[in-house]
Amino acid sequence: MQSKARITAIGTYVPEKKLTNEDLEKMVDTNDEWIVQRTGMKERRIAGDDEFASQLAYKAIEDLIEKYNKDVKDVDCIIVATTTADYAFPSVACQIQNHFNIPCTGAFDLNATCAGFTYALHLANNLITSGAHKKILVVATETLSKVTDYKDRTTCILFGDGAGAMLVEYDHENPSFLAAHMGTNGEGGINVYRTSFSTTMDGKALSDTGKIVQNGREVYKWASRTLPEGIHTLLGNAQLDIENINWFIPHSANLRMIESICEKSNISIEKTLTSVKYYGNTSAVSIPLALNLGIEEGKVKNEDTLLLYGFGGGLTHLGLVVKWNI
């Protein structure tokens, strides 16, 4: 179905507090050289003890409103991608509706972990293209620092906090969305998880800390194998070649993982945008952070063709080809 939805604005926010590699050296047995060699990360942003996912989301939306002179009062659906909501319920989406006093809108959170932002954009496109909605606010917001085990040297170096927001509006003449591809490998879910009510998975005992647990080697192998195949399928769906893509914007999980994916997909790392160096792995937020950095640095321009690809816990993934035409 031909898309009838256009991305019309973007906003982002990260907390002020920084967690540097030097800070981590004082917490666990690690060092700057080891972290950079394995992840490409130098810093992450960390929410305060009394700062939560909803508050980060508010500031990202306020950034969007200010930069693009947008009004959100007529938004008719709010979709929030998060795994670290303030509460089990009400949802962050409902908190956003209340905070901005949006009078007539649906609101819900979705959980597709690090693929959450591309999932939310894909859903927004389809809801608008189907005629069900006209103006959707898509938000990703995470406070991963609150669920990170800072005694685990293999995971505590990775995660940071932040938020990103986009407006998606009806526009049948100049749509943004060109193609999509999605997939799931549920049997790999045990390789990255955080427990809640259940402490077993498929009969296997889990580490019941309430913190993020990850088998980095297995996730790396899965992503390095799955994304090149997904990118090939996605480009086929869009009837494009890799040379037609101006910028590749994958989830910023780990720079070494991204380099492997680029090499196997014949994508130049110079055509790849990430937010990994100074923000770390922010899960669903990493793609809007990277895109916004690309815009601010003058790299991303109107009419550029972008390949966005989210992937993560589940294990799940979703890629989009979009025309950037704000």
XYZ file of C-alpha atoms in Angstrom:
326
model
C 0.000 0.000 0.000
C 1.321 3.446 -0.920
C 2.167 5.417 2.210
C 0.170 8.549 3.021
C 2.253 9.603 6.031
C 5.086 12.102 6.369
C 7.517 12.765 9.203
C 7.222 16.491 9.895
C 9.360 17.161 12.990
C 11.965 15.643 15.309
C 13.109 16.479 18.836
C 15.519 14.901 21.310
C 16.708 15.243 24.880
C 19.453 13.725 27.038
C 20.022 14.271 30.765
C 22.809 16.601 31.859
C 24.776 14.100 33.956
C 27.585 12.290 32.111
C 29.051 8.894 32.926
C 32.490 8.685 31.318
C 34.797 5.734 30.832
C 37.026 7.268 33.485
C 34.084 7.217 35.902
C 33.500 3.541 35.150
C 37.175 2.770 35.883
C 36.428 3.725 39.500
C 33.378 1.425 39.676
C 34.447 -1.845 38.032
C 37.560 -3.532 36.664
C 37.755 -1.792 33.290
C 39.545 1.031 31.489
C 38.959 3.551 28.730
C 41.041 1.691 26.141
C 39.221 -1.610 26.734
C 35.776 0.031 26.487
C 36.594 2.011 23.328
C 38.152 -0.981 21.580
C 35.110 -3.160 22.233
C 32.244 -0.674 21.973
C 33.381 2.703 20.591
C 31.813 4.402 23.628
C 33.309 7.333 25.566
C 30.331 8.696 27.524
C 26.693 8.087 28.411
C 24.015 10.383 29.855
C 22.391 9.366 33.125
C 19.002 10.419 34.499
C 18.843 11.701 38.061
C 17.324 9.636 40.859
C 14.111 11.675 40.593
C 14.149 11.915 36.771
C 12.050 9.385 34.861
C 11.159 8.313 31.330
C 8.088 10.562 31.174
C 10.115 13.667 32.029
C 12.729 12.905 29.381
C 9.904 12.441 26.879
C 8.347 15.814 27.764
C 11.633 17.581 27.051
C 12.140 15.813 23.712
C 8.621 16.821 22.655
C 9.216 20.400 23.805
C 12.391 20.427 21.683
C 10.347 19.258 18.667
C 7.697 21.942 19.237
C 10.272 24.710 19.584
C 12.484 23.747 16.639
C 9.699 23.170 14.138
C 7.028 25.534 15.514
C 4.598 22.649 15.914
C 1.315 22.330 17.817
C 0.538 18.970 19.426
C -2.980 19.826 20.611
C -4.480 18.134 17.528
C -2.469 14.918 17.852
C -4.934 12.024 17.650
C -2.628 9.195 18.751
C 0.453 8.951 20.983
C 2.771 5.942 20.668
C 5.650 5.581 23.121
C 8.444 3.028 22.742
C 9.962 2.247 26.137
C 10.997 -0.596 28.434
C 11.569 1.644 31.455
C 8.245 3.400 32.001
C 7.732 5.276 35.278
C 4.966 2.843 36.268
C 3.604 -0.524 35.191
C 0.567 1.637 34.473
C -0.472 4.316 33.636
C 1.590 4.396 30.465
C 4.092 7.097 29.563
C 1.808 7.889 26.606
C -1.025 8.709 29.008
C 1.324 10.907 31.028
C 2.262 12.775 27.847
C -1.410 13.319 27.014
C -1.962 14.810 30.437
C 1.202 16.924 30.481
C 0.487 18.578 27.130
C -3.278 18.668 27.712
C -4.042 17.008 24.371
C -7.854 16.883 24.331
C -8.756 13.988 22.009
C -6.190 11.260 21.456
C -5.460 7.597 21.900
C -2.324 6.781 23.890
C -0.330 3.626 24.505
C 3.181 2.314 25.117
C 4.784 -0.493 23.113
C 7.731 -2.695 24.004
C 9.983 -3.824 21.174
C 13.136 -2.962 23.162
C 15.869 -1.525 20.944
C 13.696 -1.875 17.836
C 10.923 0.104 19.539
C 11.364 3.338 17.615
C 11.213 1.738 14.163
C 8.254 -0.371 15.317
C 6.444 2.760 16.491
C 7.176 4.627 13.246
C 6.009 1.646 11.189
C 2.788 1.476 13.193
C 2.216 5.229 12.873
C 2.665 5.058 9.113
C 0.164 2.238 8.790
C -2.415 3.858 11.082
C -2.288 7.055 9.042
C -2.147 5.327 5.664
C -5.194 3.238 6.590
C -7.146 6.398 7.387
C -7.516 5.626 11.096
C -5.485 8.641 12.236
C -4.175 11.962 10.911
C -1.427 13.117 13.286
C 0.606 10.805 15.506
C 3.232 11.657 18.089
C 5.907 8.941 18.175
C 8.217 8.949 21.194
C 11.089 6.776 22.422
C 12.246 7.302 25.995
C 14.508 5.212 28.207
C 16.127 5.382 31.637
C 18.244 2.270 31.261
C 20.608 3.398 34.010
C 17.885 2.500 36.506
C 17.965 -1.152 35.383
C 21.712 -1.495 34.782
C 23.835 -3.628 37.099
C 26.834 -1.423 37.872
C 28.691 -4.408 39.321
C 28.637 -6.225 35.953
C 31.588 -4.936 33.929
C 30.254 -6.430 30.702
C 26.945 -4.532 30.686
C 27.392 -1.432 32.837
C 29.704 0.129 30.249
C 26.970 0.059 27.613
C 23.788 1.816 28.637
C 22.616 5.420 28.807
C 19.416 7.458 29.016
C 17.563 9.806 26.674
C 14.453 10.491 24.628
C 13.471 11.237 21.045
C 10.198 12.286 19.420
C 8.775 12.608 15.926
C 5.509 13.886 14.476
C 3.991 11.798 11.705
C 1.175 13.461 9.750
C -1.171 12.662 6.870
C 0.305 13.658 3.480
C -0.674 11.585 0.467
C 1.346 13.715 -1.959
C 4.717 13.685 -0.220
C 4.992 10.621 2.026
C 8.145 9.696 3.935
C 7.803 5.912 4.127
C 9.102 3.864 1.192
C 9.475 0.316 2.545
C 9.660 -1.829 5.675
C 10.927 -5.236 6.751
C 10.499 -6.887 10.139
C 11.286 -10.175 11.839
C 11.614 -12.028 15.139
C 13.766 -14.787 16.604
C 12.005 -15.507 19.888
C 14.203 -18.469 20.808
C 17.067 -15.993 21.245
C 15.173 -14.010 23.868
C 17.154 -15.642 26.653
C 20.293 -13.881 25.396
C 19.126 -10.457 26.577
C 16.387 -10.018 29.184
C 15.205 -8.383 32.389
C 13.042 -10.414 34.756
C 9.634 -9.423 36.078
C 7.055 -11.921 37.394
C 8.684 -15.001 35.867
C 12.216 -16.098 36.681
C 12.467 -18.895 34.105
C 12.351 -18.946 30.309
C 11.593 -22.120 28.364
C 12.417 -24.098 31.510
C 15.753 -22.364 32.075
C 16.480 -20.399 35.243
C 17.158 -16.684 34.798
C 19.286 -14.258 36.760
C 16.564 -12.681 38.869
C 18.108 -9.282 39.624
C 15.580 -7.066 37.887
C 18.545 -5.671 35.943
C 19.536 -6.094 32.304
C 21.250 -9.415 31.622
C 22.950 -9.937 28.270
C 24.957 -12.607 26.508
C 26.810 -10.120 24.347
C 28.551 -12.713 22.195
C 25.287 -14.368 21.140
C 23.503 -11.060 20.496
C 26.481 -9.898 18.420
C 26.401 -13.097 16.331
C 22.641 -12.797 15.786
C 22.727 -9.130 14.766
C 25.772 -9.555 12.502
C 23.984 -12.362 10.685
C 20.408 -11.072 10.688
C 20.774 -7.421 9.756
C 22.689 -7.875 6.486
C 19.971 -10.300 5.375
C 17.261 -7.885 6.544
C 18.887 -4.935 4.786
C 19.023 -6.925 1.547
C 15.313 -7.764 1.830
C 14.400 -4.207 2.807
C 16.200 -2.705 -0.176
C 14.441 -5.216 -2.427
C 11.091 -4.150 -0.969
C 11.986 -0.519 -1.710
C 13.311 -1.409 -5.188
C 16.539 0.405 -4.345
C 20.247 -0.396 -4.291
C 22.552 0.475 -1.420
C 23.973 3.269 -3.589
C 20.544 4.963 -3.402
C 20.798 5.260 0.399
C 22.300 8.521 1.648
C 22.533 7.498 5.306
C 22.336 4.219 7.211
C 21.094 4.762 10.804
C 21.112 1.508 12.799
C 20.411 1.075 16.491
C 23.575 2.209 18.280
C 24.157 -0.975 20.238
C 27.901 -1.171 19.857
C 30.188 0.432 17.263
C 32.057 -2.803 16.578
C 28.768 -4.575 15.877
C 27.742 -1.782 13.510
C 31.086 -1.998 11.704
C 30.550 -5.731 11.193
C 27.020 -5.164 9.863
C 28.272 -2.456 7.487
C 31.068 -4.658 6.177
C 28.714 -7.574 5.497
C 26.110 -5.260 3.898
C 28.568 -3.331 1.703
C 27.655 -0.096 3.489
C 30.378 2.476 4.006
C 30.890 3.378 7.657
C 31.227 6.974 6.402
C 27.564 6.778 5.339
C 26.515 5.503 8.768
C 25.184 7.694 11.588
C 25.342 6.584 15.220
C 24.885 8.091 18.675
C 27.100 5.524 20.369
C 30.247 7.547 21.163
C 28.796 10.086 23.569
C 25.406 8.564 24.456
C 26.119 4.814 24.598
C 23.347 2.290 23.991
C 20.047 4.085 24.643
C 17.872 1.265 23.288
C 14.867 2.628 21.333
C 16.213 6.189 21.598
C 19.497 5.629 19.753
C 18.101 6.080 16.222
C 16.408 9.471 16.759
C 19.498 10.653 18.677
C 21.777 9.661 15.783
C 19.460 11.185 13.183
C 19.189 14.445 15.100
C 22.979 14.623 15.414
C 23.226 14.129 11.656
C 20.798 16.989 11.063
C 22.591 19.323 13.488
C 25.965 18.531 11.894
C 24.584 19.355 8.427
C 24.932 15.813 7.143
C 21.264 14.874 6.699
C 19.478 17.088 4.192
C 15.957 17.247 2.807
C 15.250 14.657 0.115
C 17.911 12.307 1.516
C 16.969 8.636 1.576
C 17.559 7.042 4.973
C 17.735 3.417 6.041
C 16.727 3.095 9.700
C 17.190 -0.310 11.349
C 16.253 -1.180 14.920
C 17.177 -4.514 16.521
C 17.389 -5.940 19.998
C 15.770 -7.929 22.794
C 13.105 -10.362 21.791
C 15.051 -10.994 19.615
C 13.359 -8.665 17.175
C 14.209 -6.293 14.346
C 12.545 -3.833 11.974
C 14.038 -1.731 9.189
C 12.538 1.219 7.331
C 13.503 3.159 4.227
C 12.290 6.743 4.545
C 12.587 9.907 2.493
C 13.631 12.775 4.746
C 11.454 15.687 3.688
C 10.690 17.880 6.673
